[in-house]
Protein backbone atom coordinates (compact mmCIF):
# COMPACT_ATOMS: atom_id res chain seq x y z
CA UNK A 1 0.00 0.00 0.00
CA UNK A 2 1.42 3.37 -1.01
CA UNK A 3 1.69 6.44 1.23
CA UNK A 4 -1.01 8.09 -0.82
CA UNK A 5 -3.35 5.19 -0.04
CA UNK A 6 -2.64 5.39 3.78
CA UNK A 7 -3.02 9.13 4.15
CA UNK A 8 -6.77 9.34 3.45
CA UNK A 9 -7.50 6.63 6.03
CA UNK A 10 -5.49 8.48 8.69
CA UNK A 11 -7.28 11.70 7.85
CA UNK A 12 -10.62 9.90 8.05
CA UNK A 13 -9.69 8.50 11.49
CA UNK A 14 -8.69 11.93 12.79
CA UNK A 15 -11.85 13.38 11.31
CA UNK A 16 -13.96 10.67 12.97
CA UNK A 17 -12.29 11.31 16.34
CA UNK A 18 -12.96 15.03 16.07
CA UNK A 19 -16.57 14.35 15.14
CA UNK A 20 -16.93 12.03 18.11
CA UNK A 21 -15.51 14.67 20.47
CA UNK A 22 -17.85 17.27 19.01
CA UNK A 23 -20.80 14.93 19.53
CA UNK A 24 -19.78 14.31 23.15
CA UNK A 25 -19.51 18.06 23.71
CA UNK A 26 -22.93 18.60 22.11
CA UNK A 27 -24.49 15.93 24.31
CA UNK A 28 -22.88 17.42 27.41
CA UNK A 29 -24.10 20.88 26.44
CA UNK A 30 -27.59 19.53 25.81
CA UNK A 31 -27.65 17.79 29.19
CA UNK A 32 -26.48 20.99 30.87
CA UNK A 33 -29.28 22.93 29.19
CA UNK A 34 -31.80 20.31 30.30
CA UNK A 35 -30.49 20.50 33.87
CA UNK A 36 -30.75 24.28 33.80
CA UNK A 37 -34.29 24.04 32.43
CA UNK A 38 -35.23 21.57 35.16
CA UNK A 39 -33.77 23.86 37.80
CA UNK A 40 -35.62 26.83 36.32
CA UNK A 41 -38.88 24.87 36.32
CA UNK A 42 -38.31 23.83 39.93
CA UNK A 43 -37.65 27.44 40.92
CA UNK A 44 -40.76 28.55 39.05
CA UNK A 45 -42.85 25.89 40.80
CA UNK A 46 -41.42 26.94 44.17
CA UNK A 47 -42.21 30.59 43.44
CA UNK A 48 -45.74 29.60 42.39
CA UNK A 49 -46.18 27.66 45.64
CA UNK A 50 -45.04 30.70 47.62
CA UNK A 51 -47.39 32.93 45.64
CA UNK A 52 -50.25 30.49 46.29
CA UNK A 53 -49.43 30.55 50.00
CA UNK A 54 -49.38 34.35 50.03
CA UNK A 55 -52.61 34.52 48.05
CA UNK A 56 -54.38 32.04 50.35
CA UNK A 57 -57.14 33.90 52.17
CA UNK A 58 -56.67 33.87 55.94
CA UNK A 59 -59.40 32.55 58.19
CA UNK A 60 -61.43 34.89 60.43
CA UNK A 61 -59.57 33.58 63.50
CA UNK A 62 -56.20 34.18 61.86
CA UNK A 63 -57.38 37.68 61.01
CA UNK A 64 -58.34 38.25 64.65
CA UNK A 65 -54.87 37.17 65.75
CA UNK A 66 -53.15 39.47 63.26
CA UNK A 67 -55.26 42.49 64.22
CA UNK A 68 -54.70 41.92 67.93
CA UNK A 69 -50.97 41.33 67.42
CA UNK A 70 -50.64 44.62 65.52
CA UNK A 71 -52.55 46.40 68.29
CA UNK A 72 -50.35 44.90 71.01
CA UNK A 73 -47.21 45.78 69.07
CA UNK A 74 -48.29 49.43 68.92
CA UNK A 75 -48.98 49.43 72.66
CA UNK A 76 -45.53 47.98 73.38
CA UNK A 77 -43.92 50.64 71.20
CA UNK A 78 -45.81 53.42 72.96
CA UNK A 79 -44.87 52.03 76.38
CA UNK A 80 -41.27 51.47 75.21
CA UNK A 81 -41.44 47.84 76.30
CA UNK A 82 -39.81 44.81 74.72
CA UNK A 83 -41.65 41.61 73.89
CA UNK A 84 -42.10 39.05 71.15
CA UNK A 85 -45.62 38.34 69.93
CA UNK A 86 -46.89 34.90 68.88
CA UNK A 87 -50.31 34.09 67.45
CA UNK A 88 -51.99 30.72 67.05
CA UNK A 89 -55.40 29.07 66.85
CA UNK A 90 -56.51 26.65 69.55
CA UNK A 91 -59.89 25.19 70.52
CA UNK A 92 -61.72 27.47 68.12
CA UNK A 93 -60.17 30.67 69.47
CA UNK A 94 -57.46 33.05 68.36
CA UNK A 95 -54.61 33.28 70.87
CA UNK A 96 -52.05 36.05 71.19
CA UNK A 97 -49.07 35.50 73.47
CA UNK A 98 -46.63 38.20 74.54
CA UNK A 99 -43.24 36.71 75.41
CA UNK A 100 -41.35 38.98 77.81
CA UNK A 101 -38.27 38.70 80.00
CA UNK A 102 -40.29 38.10 83.15
CA UNK A 103 -41.64 41.63 83.62
CA UNK A 104 -45.15 41.29 85.06
CA UNK A 105 -46.16 44.89 84.36
CA UNK A 106 -48.56 43.73 81.64
CA UNK A 107 -50.07 41.15 83.99
CA UNK A 108 -50.76 43.25 87.06
CA UNK A 109 -52.14 42.14 90.40
CA UNK A 110 -54.20 38.97 89.94
CA UNK A 111 -54.01 39.44 86.18
CA UNK A 112 -56.06 42.64 86.20
CA UNK A 113 -53.89 44.45 83.65
CA UNK A 114 -53.87 41.37 81.44
CA UNK A 115 -57.68 41.20 81.56
CA UNK A 116 -57.91 44.87 80.57
CA UNK A 117 -55.46 44.39 77.67
CA UNK A 118 -57.43 41.39 76.47
CA UNK A 119 -60.63 43.42 76.38
CA UNK A 120 -58.86 46.17 74.44
CA UNK A 121 -57.60 43.60 71.92
CA UNK A 122 -61.10 42.22 71.49
CA UNK A 123 -62.41 45.74 71.01
CA UNK A 124 -59.75 46.41 68.36
CA UNK A 125 -60.79 43.24 66.53
CA UNK A 126 -64.48 44.14 66.67
CA UNK A 127 -63.76 47.67 65.46
CA UNK A 128 -61.80 46.33 62.48
CA UNK A 129 -64.07 43.41 61.54
CA UNK A 130 -67.48 44.19 62.98
CA UNK A 131 -67.44 40.79 64.73
CA UNK A 132 -67.36 40.04 68.44
CA UNK A 133 -64.17 38.24 69.41
CA UNK A 134 -63.41 35.52 71.96
CA UNK A 135 -59.68 36.06 71.55
CA UNK A 136 -57.42 35.12 74.45
CA UNK A 137 -54.33 37.10 75.42
CA UNK A 138 -51.47 35.76 77.52
CA UNK A 139 -48.36 37.47 78.86
CA UNK A 140 -45.19 35.61 79.87
CA UNK A 141 -47.14 32.36 80.26
CA UNK A 142 -49.29 33.78 83.09
CA UNK A 143 -52.51 32.15 81.92
CA UNK A 144 -50.92 28.73 81.46
CA UNK A 145 -49.53 28.83 84.99
CA UNK A 146 -52.86 30.10 86.29
CA UNK A 147 -54.63 27.19 84.58
CA UNK A 148 -52.39 24.71 86.37
CA UNK A 149 -53.05 26.40 89.72
CA UNK A 150 -56.81 26.48 89.15
CA UNK A 151 -56.94 22.82 88.15
CA UNK A 152 -55.12 21.90 91.34
CA UNK A 153 -57.54 24.09 93.32
CA UNK A 154 -60.53 22.47 91.61
CA UNK A 155 -59.20 18.98 92.37
CA UNK A 156 -58.78 19.85 96.06
CA UNK A 157 -62.31 21.28 96.19
CA UNK A 158 -63.71 18.18 94.47
CA UNK A 159 -61.94 15.92 96.97
CA UNK A 160 -63.28 17.98 99.87
CA UNK A 161 -66.84 17.93 98.53
CA UNK A 162 -66.65 14.17 97.97
CA UNK A 163 -65.23 13.50 101.44
CA UNK A 164 -67.56 15.79 103.40
CA UNK A 165 -70.68 15.47 101.27
CA UNK A 166 -71.06 19.27 101.39
CA UNK A 167 -70.76 21.96 98.71
CA UNK A 168 -67.50 23.87 98.52
CA UNK A 169 -67.56 27.55 97.60
CA UNK A 170 -64.44 29.00 96.01
CA UNK A 171 -63.26 32.59 95.91
CA UNK A 172 -64.53 35.01 93.27
CA UNK A 173 -63.07 34.48 89.80
CA UNK A 174 -63.33 35.97 86.33
CA UNK A 175 -65.12 34.05 83.53
CA UNK A 176 -61.89 32.54 82.19
CA UNK A 177 -60.92 31.17 85.58
CA UNK A 178 -64.40 29.82 86.32
CA UNK A 179 -64.41 27.97 83.02
CA UNK A 180 -61.13 26.26 83.90
CA UNK A 181 -62.50 25.23 87.31
CA UNK A 182 -65.80 23.95 85.88
CA UNK A 183 -63.91 21.79 83.39
CA UNK A 184 -61.56 20.43 86.06
CA UNK A 185 -64.44 19.60 88.42
CA UNK A 186 -66.28 17.80 85.65
CA UNK A 187 -63.12 15.83 84.87
CA UNK A 188 -63.03 14.81 88.56
CA UNK A 189 -66.54 13.38 88.24
CA UNK A 190 -68.45 16.06 90.16
CA UNK A 191 -70.69 18.95 89.17
CA UNK A 192 -70.30 22.68 89.75
CA UNK A 193 -72.20 25.91 89.24
CA UNK A 194 -71.57 29.63 89.41
CA UNK A 195 -73.33 31.95 91.84
CA UNK A 196 -73.29 35.66 92.58
CA UNK A 197 -72.84 38.71 90.41
CA UNK A 198 -69.74 40.08 88.71
CA UNK A 199 -67.13 40.83 89.90
CA UNK A 200 -67.89 38.59 92.89
CA UNK A 201 -69.19 35.60 90.93
CA UNK A 202 -67.74 32.31 92.21
CA UNK A 203 -67.78 28.57 91.56
CA UNK A 204 -69.57 26.16 93.87
CA UNK A 205 -68.49 22.52 93.78
CA UNK A 206 -71.41 20.18 94.46
CA UNK A 207 -71.01 16.63 95.80
CA UNK A 208 -72.86 13.85 93.95
mmCIF file of C-alpha atoms in Angstrom:
data_model
loop_
_atom_site.group_PDB
_atom_site.id
_atom_site.type_symbol
_atom_site.label_atom_id
_atom_site.label_comp_id
_atom_site.label_asym_id
_atom_site.label_seq_id
_atom_site.Cartn_x
_atom_site.Cartn_y
_atom_site.Cartn_z
ATOM 1 C CA UNK A 1 0.000 0.000 0.000
ATOM 2 C CA UNK A 2 1.424 3.365 -1.007
ATOM 3 C CA UNK A 3 1.695 6.437 1.233
ATOM 4 C CA UNK A 4 -1.005 8.089 -0.824
ATOM 5 C CA UNK A 5 -3.346 5.193 -0.037
ATOM 6 C CA UNK A 6 -2.643 5.394 3.780
ATOM 7 C CA UNK A 7 -3.016 9.125 4.149
ATOM 8 C CA UNK A 8 -6.772 9.342 3.445
ATOM 9 C CA UNK A 9 -7.495 6.628 6.031
ATOM 10 C CA UNK A 10 -5.487 8.479 8.686
ATOM 11 C CA UNK A 11 -7.282 11.698 7.849
ATOM 12 C CA UNK A 12 -10.618 9.902 8.052
ATOM 13 C CA UNK A 13 -9.687 8.501 11.495
ATOM 14 C CA UNK A 14 -8.692 11.926 12.787
ATOM 15 C CA UNK A 15 -11.852 13.377 11.313
ATOM 16 C CA UNK A 16 -13.964 10.672 12.971
ATOM 17 C CA UNK A 17 -12.292 11.314 16.339
ATOM 18 C CA UNK A 18 -12.955 15.034 16.069
ATOM 19 C CA UNK A 19 -16.568 14.350 15.136
ATOM 20 C CA UNK A 20 -16.927 12.033 18.108
ATOM 21 C CA UNK A 21 -15.509 14.669 20.471
ATOM 22 C CA UNK A 22 -17.847 17.269 19.005
ATOM 23 C CA UNK A 23 -20.801 14.927 19.528
ATOM 24 C CA UNK A 24 -19.784 14.311 23.148
ATOM 25 C CA UNK A 25 -19.513 18.062 23.713
ATOM 26 C CA UNK A 26 -22.925 18.604 22.106
ATOM 27 C CA UNK A 27 -24.495 15.934 24.308
ATOM 28 C CA UNK A 28 -22.885 17.420 27.408
ATOM 29 C CA UNK A 29 -24.099 20.885 26.437
ATOM 30 C CA UNK A 30 -27.587 19.531 25.812
ATOM 31 C CA UNK A 31 -27.647 17.789 29.190
ATOM 32 C CA UNK A 32 -26.484 20.989 30.872
ATOM 33 C CA UNK A 33 -29.277 22.931 29.188
ATOM 34 C CA UNK A 34 -31.801 20.311 30.305
ATOM 35 C CA UNK A 35 -30.488 20.498 33.874
ATOM 36 C CA UNK A 36 -30.752 24.284 33.802
ATOM 37 C CA UNK A 37 -34.288 24.044 32.428
ATOM 38 C CA UNK A 38 -35.235 21.568 35.157
ATOM 39 C CA UNK A 39 -33.770 23.863 37.801
ATOM 40 C CA UNK A 40 -35.624 26.826 36.325
ATOM 41 C CA UNK A 41 -38.879 24.872 36.316
ATOM 42 C CA UNK A 42 -38.315 23.826 39.925
ATOM 43 C CA UNK A 43 -37.648 27.439 40.922
ATOM 44 C CA UNK A 44 -40.763 28.554 39.054
ATOM 45 C CA UNK A 45 -42.854 25.893 40.798
ATOM 46 C CA UNK A 46 -41.418 26.940 44.167
ATOM 47 C CA UNK A 47 -42.210 30.587 43.435
ATOM 48 C CA UNK A 48 -45.738 29.598 42.388
ATOM 49 C CA UNK A 49 -46.179 27.658 45.638
ATOM 50 C CA UNK A 50 -45.036 30.695 47.622
ATOM 51 C CA UNK A 51 -47.389 32.925 45.640
ATOM 52 C CA UNK A 52 -50.246 30.493 46.290
ATOM 53 C CA UNK A 53 -49.426 30.546 50.004
ATOM 54 C CA UNK A 54 -49.384 34.345 50.027
ATOM 55 C CA UNK A 55 -52.609 34.525 48.052
ATOM 56 C CA UNK A 56 -54.380 32.041 50.353
ATOM 57 C CA UNK A 57 -57.141 33.902 52.169
ATOM 58 C CA UNK A 58 -56.672 33.872 55.935
ATOM 59 C CA UNK A 59 -59.402 32.551 58.190
ATOM 60 C CA UNK A 60 -61.432 34.894 60.429
ATOM 61 C CA UNK A 61 -59.572 33.580 63.495
ATOM 62 C CA UNK A 62 -56.204 34.178 61.855
ATOM 63 C CA UNK A 63 -57.379 37.679 61.011
ATOM 64 C CA UNK A 64 -58.342 38.251 64.649
ATOM 65 C CA UNK A 65 -54.875 37.172 65.751
ATOM 66 C CA UNK A 66 -53.146 39.465 63.264
ATOM 67 C CA UNK A 67 -55.261 42.492 64.218
ATOM 68 C CA UNK A 68 -54.703 41.915 67.928
ATOM 69 C CA UNK A 69 -50.969 41.330 67.419
ATOM 70 C CA UNK A 70 -50.640 44.622 65.524
ATOM 71 C CA UNK A 71 -52.552 46.401 68.286
ATOM 72 C CA UNK A 72 -50.354 44.903 71.011
ATOM 73 C CA UNK A 73 -47.213 45.778 69.073
ATOM 74 C CA UNK A 74 -48.292 49.425 68.920
ATOM 75 C CA UNK A 75 -48.976 49.429 72.661
ATOM 76 C CA UNK A 76 -45.533 47.979 73.383
ATOM 77 C CA UNK A 77 -43.916 50.635 71.200
ATOM 78 C CA UNK A 78 -45.815 53.417 72.964
ATOM 79 C CA UNK A 79 -44.871 52.026 76.384
ATOM 80 C CA UNK A 80 -41.271 51.474 75.214
ATOM 81 C CA UNK A 81 -41.439 47.836 76.297
ATOM 82 C CA UNK A 82 -39.809 44.806 74.724
ATOM 83 C CA UNK A 83 -41.650 41.615 73.886
ATOM 84 C CA UNK A 84 -42.102 39.051 71.146
ATOM 85 C CA UNK A 85 -45.624 38.339 69.931
ATOM 86 C CA UNK A 86 -46.886 34.903 68.881
ATOM 87 C CA UNK A 87 -50.306 34.088 67.446
ATOM 88 C CA UNK A 88 -51.986 30.719 67.047
ATOM 89 C CA UNK A 89 -55.403 29.074 66.855
ATOM 90 C CA UNK A 90 -56.507 26.651 69.555
ATOM 91 C CA UNK A 91 -59.886 25.192 70.521
ATOM 92 C CA UNK A 92 -61.717 27.472 68.122
ATOM 93 C CA UNK A 93 -60.170 30.674 69.466
ATOM 94 C CA UNK A 94 -57.463 33.050 68.363
ATOM 95 C CA UNK A 95 -54.612 33.279 70.866
ATOM 96 C CA UNK A 96 -52.048 36.049 71.188
ATOM 97 C CA UNK A 97 -49.072 35.498 73.469
ATOM 98 C CA UNK A 98 -46.626 38.196 74.539
ATOM 99 C CA UNK A 99 -43.244 36.707 75.412
ATOM 100 C CA UNK A 100 -41.351 38.983 77.809
ATOM 101 C CA UNK A 101 -38.270 38.696 79.997
ATOM 102 C CA UNK A 102 -40.293 38.096 83.153
ATOM 103 C CA UNK A 103 -41.644 41.632 83.618
ATOM 104 C CA UNK A 104 -45.154 41.289 85.064
ATOM 105 C CA UNK A 105 -46.160 44.886 84.361
ATOM 106 C CA UNK A 106 -48.556 43.733 81.639
ATOM 107 C CA UNK A 107 -50.067 41.146 83.994
ATOM 108 C CA UNK A 108 -50.757 43.251 87.060
ATOM 109 C CA UNK A 109 -52.143 42.138 90.399
ATOM 110 C CA UNK A 110 -54.202 38.970 89.941
ATOM 111 C CA UNK A 111 -54.012 39.439 86.180
ATOM 112 C CA UNK A 112 -56.059 42.637 86.203
ATOM 113 C CA UNK A 113 -53.891 44.452 83.653
ATOM 114 C CA UNK A 114 -53.873 41.372 81.435
ATOM 115 C CA UNK A 115 -57.677 41.198 81.556
ATOM 116 C CA UNK A 116 -57.908 44.873 80.572
ATOM 117 C CA UNK A 117 -55.462 44.393 77.667
ATOM 118 C CA UNK A 118 -57.426 41.391 76.469
ATOM 119 C CA UNK A 119 -60.632 43.425 76.385
ATOM 120 C CA UNK A 120 -58.856 46.170 74.442
ATOM 121 C CA UNK A 121 -57.600 43.604 71.920
ATOM 122 C CA UNK A 122 -61.101 42.221 71.489
ATOM 123 C CA UNK A 123 -62.415 45.743 71.006
ATOM 124 C CA UNK A 124 -59.752 46.410 68.360
ATOM 125 C CA UNK A 125 -60.792 43.243 66.530
ATOM 126 C CA UNK A 126 -64.484 44.143 66.674
ATOM 127 C CA UNK A 127 -63.759 47.672 65.460
ATOM 128 C CA UNK A 128 -61.805 46.331 62.480
ATOM 129 C CA UNK A 129 -64.070 43.414 61.545
ATOM 130 C CA UNK A 130 -67.479 44.195 62.982
ATOM 131 C CA UNK A 131 -67.440 40.792 64.730
ATOM 132 C CA UNK A 132 -67.358 40.037 68.437
ATOM 133 C CA UNK A 133 -64.166 38.242 69.412
ATOM 134 C CA UNK A 134 -63.409 35.522 71.962
ATOM 135 C CA UNK A 135 -59.675 36.058 71.554
ATOM 136 C CA UNK A 136 -57.421 35.124 74.452
ATOM 137 C CA UNK A 137 -54.328 37.098 75.423
ATOM 138 C CA UNK A 138 -51.466 35.765 77.523
ATOM 139 C CA UNK A 139 -48.358 37.467 78.864
ATOM 140 C CA UNK A 140 -45.191 35.613 79.871
ATOM 141 C CA UNK A 141 -47.137 32.361 80.258
ATOM 142 C CA UNK A 142 -49.291 33.780 83.091
ATOM 143 C CA UNK A 143 -52.512 32.147 81.919
ATOM 144 C CA UNK A 144 -50.924 28.726 81.462
ATOM 145 C CA UNK A 145 -49.533 28.826 84.991
ATOM 146 C CA UNK A 146 -52.856 30.101 86.292
ATOM 147 C CA UNK A 147 -54.628 27.192 84.578
ATOM 148 C CA UNK A 148 -52.394 24.707 86.374
ATOM 149 C CA UNK A 149 -53.046 26.405 89.720
ATOM 150 C CA UNK A 150 -56.809 26.479 89.147
ATOM 151 C CA UNK A 151 -56.936 22.822 88.147
ATOM 152 C CA UNK A 152 -55.115 21.898 91.340
ATOM 153 C CA UNK A 153 -57.544 24.088 93.323
ATOM 154 C CA UNK A 154 -60.532 22.467 91.614
ATOM 155 C CA UNK A 155 -59.197 18.975 92.373
ATOM 156 C CA UNK A 156 -58.777 19.855 96.058
ATOM 157 C CA UNK A 157 -62.307 21.284 96.186
ATOM 158 C CA UNK A 158 -63.710 18.181 94.470
ATOM 159 C CA UNK A 159 -61.938 15.921 96.967
ATOM 160 C CA UNK A 160 -63.277 17.976 99.873
ATOM 161 C CA UNK A 161 -66.836 17.929 98.535
ATOM 162 C CA UNK A 162 -66.653 14.169 97.969
ATOM 163 C CA UNK A 163 -65.226 13.496 101.439
ATOM 164 C CA UNK A 164 -67.560 15.789 103.404
ATOM 165 C CA UNK A 165 -70.676 15.473 101.268
ATOM 166 C CA UNK A 166 -71.056 19.271 101.386
ATOM 167 C CA UNK A 167 -70.762 21.956 98.714
ATOM 168 C CA UNK A 168 -67.500 23.870 98.516
ATOM 169 C CA UNK A 169 -67.558 27.554 97.595
ATOM 170 C CA UNK A 170 -64.440 28.999 96.007
ATOM 171 C CA UNK A 171 -63.258 32.588 95.911
ATOM 172 C CA UNK A 172 -64.528 35.009 93.274
ATOM 173 C CA UNK A 173 -63.070 34.478 89.798
ATOM 174 C CA UNK A 174 -63.333 35.968 86.331
ATOM 175 C CA UNK A 175 -65.119 34.051 83.533
ATOM 176 C CA UNK A 176 -61.894 32.544 82.188
ATOM 177 C CA UNK A 177 -60.922 31.169 85.584
ATOM 178 C CA UNK A 178 -64.396 29.824 86.324
ATOM 179 C CA UNK A 179 -64.411 27.970 83.016
ATOM 180 C CA UNK A 180 -61.127 26.263 83.899
ATOM 181 C CA UNK A 181 -62.495 25.226 87.312
ATOM 182 C CA UNK A 182 -65.797 23.947 85.875
ATOM 183 C CA UNK A 183 -63.907 21.786 83.390
ATOM 184 C CA UNK A 184 -61.561 20.427 86.059
ATOM 185 C CA UNK A 185 -64.436 19.597 88.425
ATOM 186 C CA UNK A 186 -66.278 17.796 85.652
ATOM 187 C CA UNK A 187 -63.123 15.827 84.869
ATOM 188 C CA UNK A 188 -63.026 14.815 88.556
ATOM 189 C CA UNK A 189 -66.543 13.378 88.238
ATOM 190 C CA UNK A 190 -68.453 16.058 90.156
ATOM 191 C CA UNK A 191 -70.693 18.953 89.172
ATOM 192 C CA UNK A 192 -70.301 22.685 89.746
ATOM 193 C CA UNK A 193 -72.197 25.905 89.238
ATOM 194 C CA UNK A 194 -71.571 29.630 89.410
ATOM 195 C CA UNK A 195 -73.328 31.946 91.842
ATOM 196 C CA UNK A 196 -73.294 35.662 92.580
ATOM 197 C CA UNK A 197 -72.842 38.708 90.405
ATOM 198 C CA UNK A 198 -69.743 40.081 88.711
ATOM 199 C CA UNK A 199 -67.133 40.827 89.898
ATOM 200 C CA UNK A 200 -67.895 38.590 92.886
ATOM 201 C CA UNK A 201 -69.194 35.596 90.932
ATOM 202 C CA UNK A 202 -67.742 32.312 92.210
ATOM 203 C CA UNK A 203 -67.783 28.567 91.565
ATOM 204 C CA UNK A 204 -69.575 26.158 93.874
ATOM 205 C CA UNK A 205 -68.493 22.517 93.777
ATOM 206 C CA UNK A 206 -71.411 20.181 94.461
ATOM 207 C CA UNK A 207 -71.010 16.630 95.796
ATOM 208 C CA UNK A 208 -72.856 13.855 93.946
#
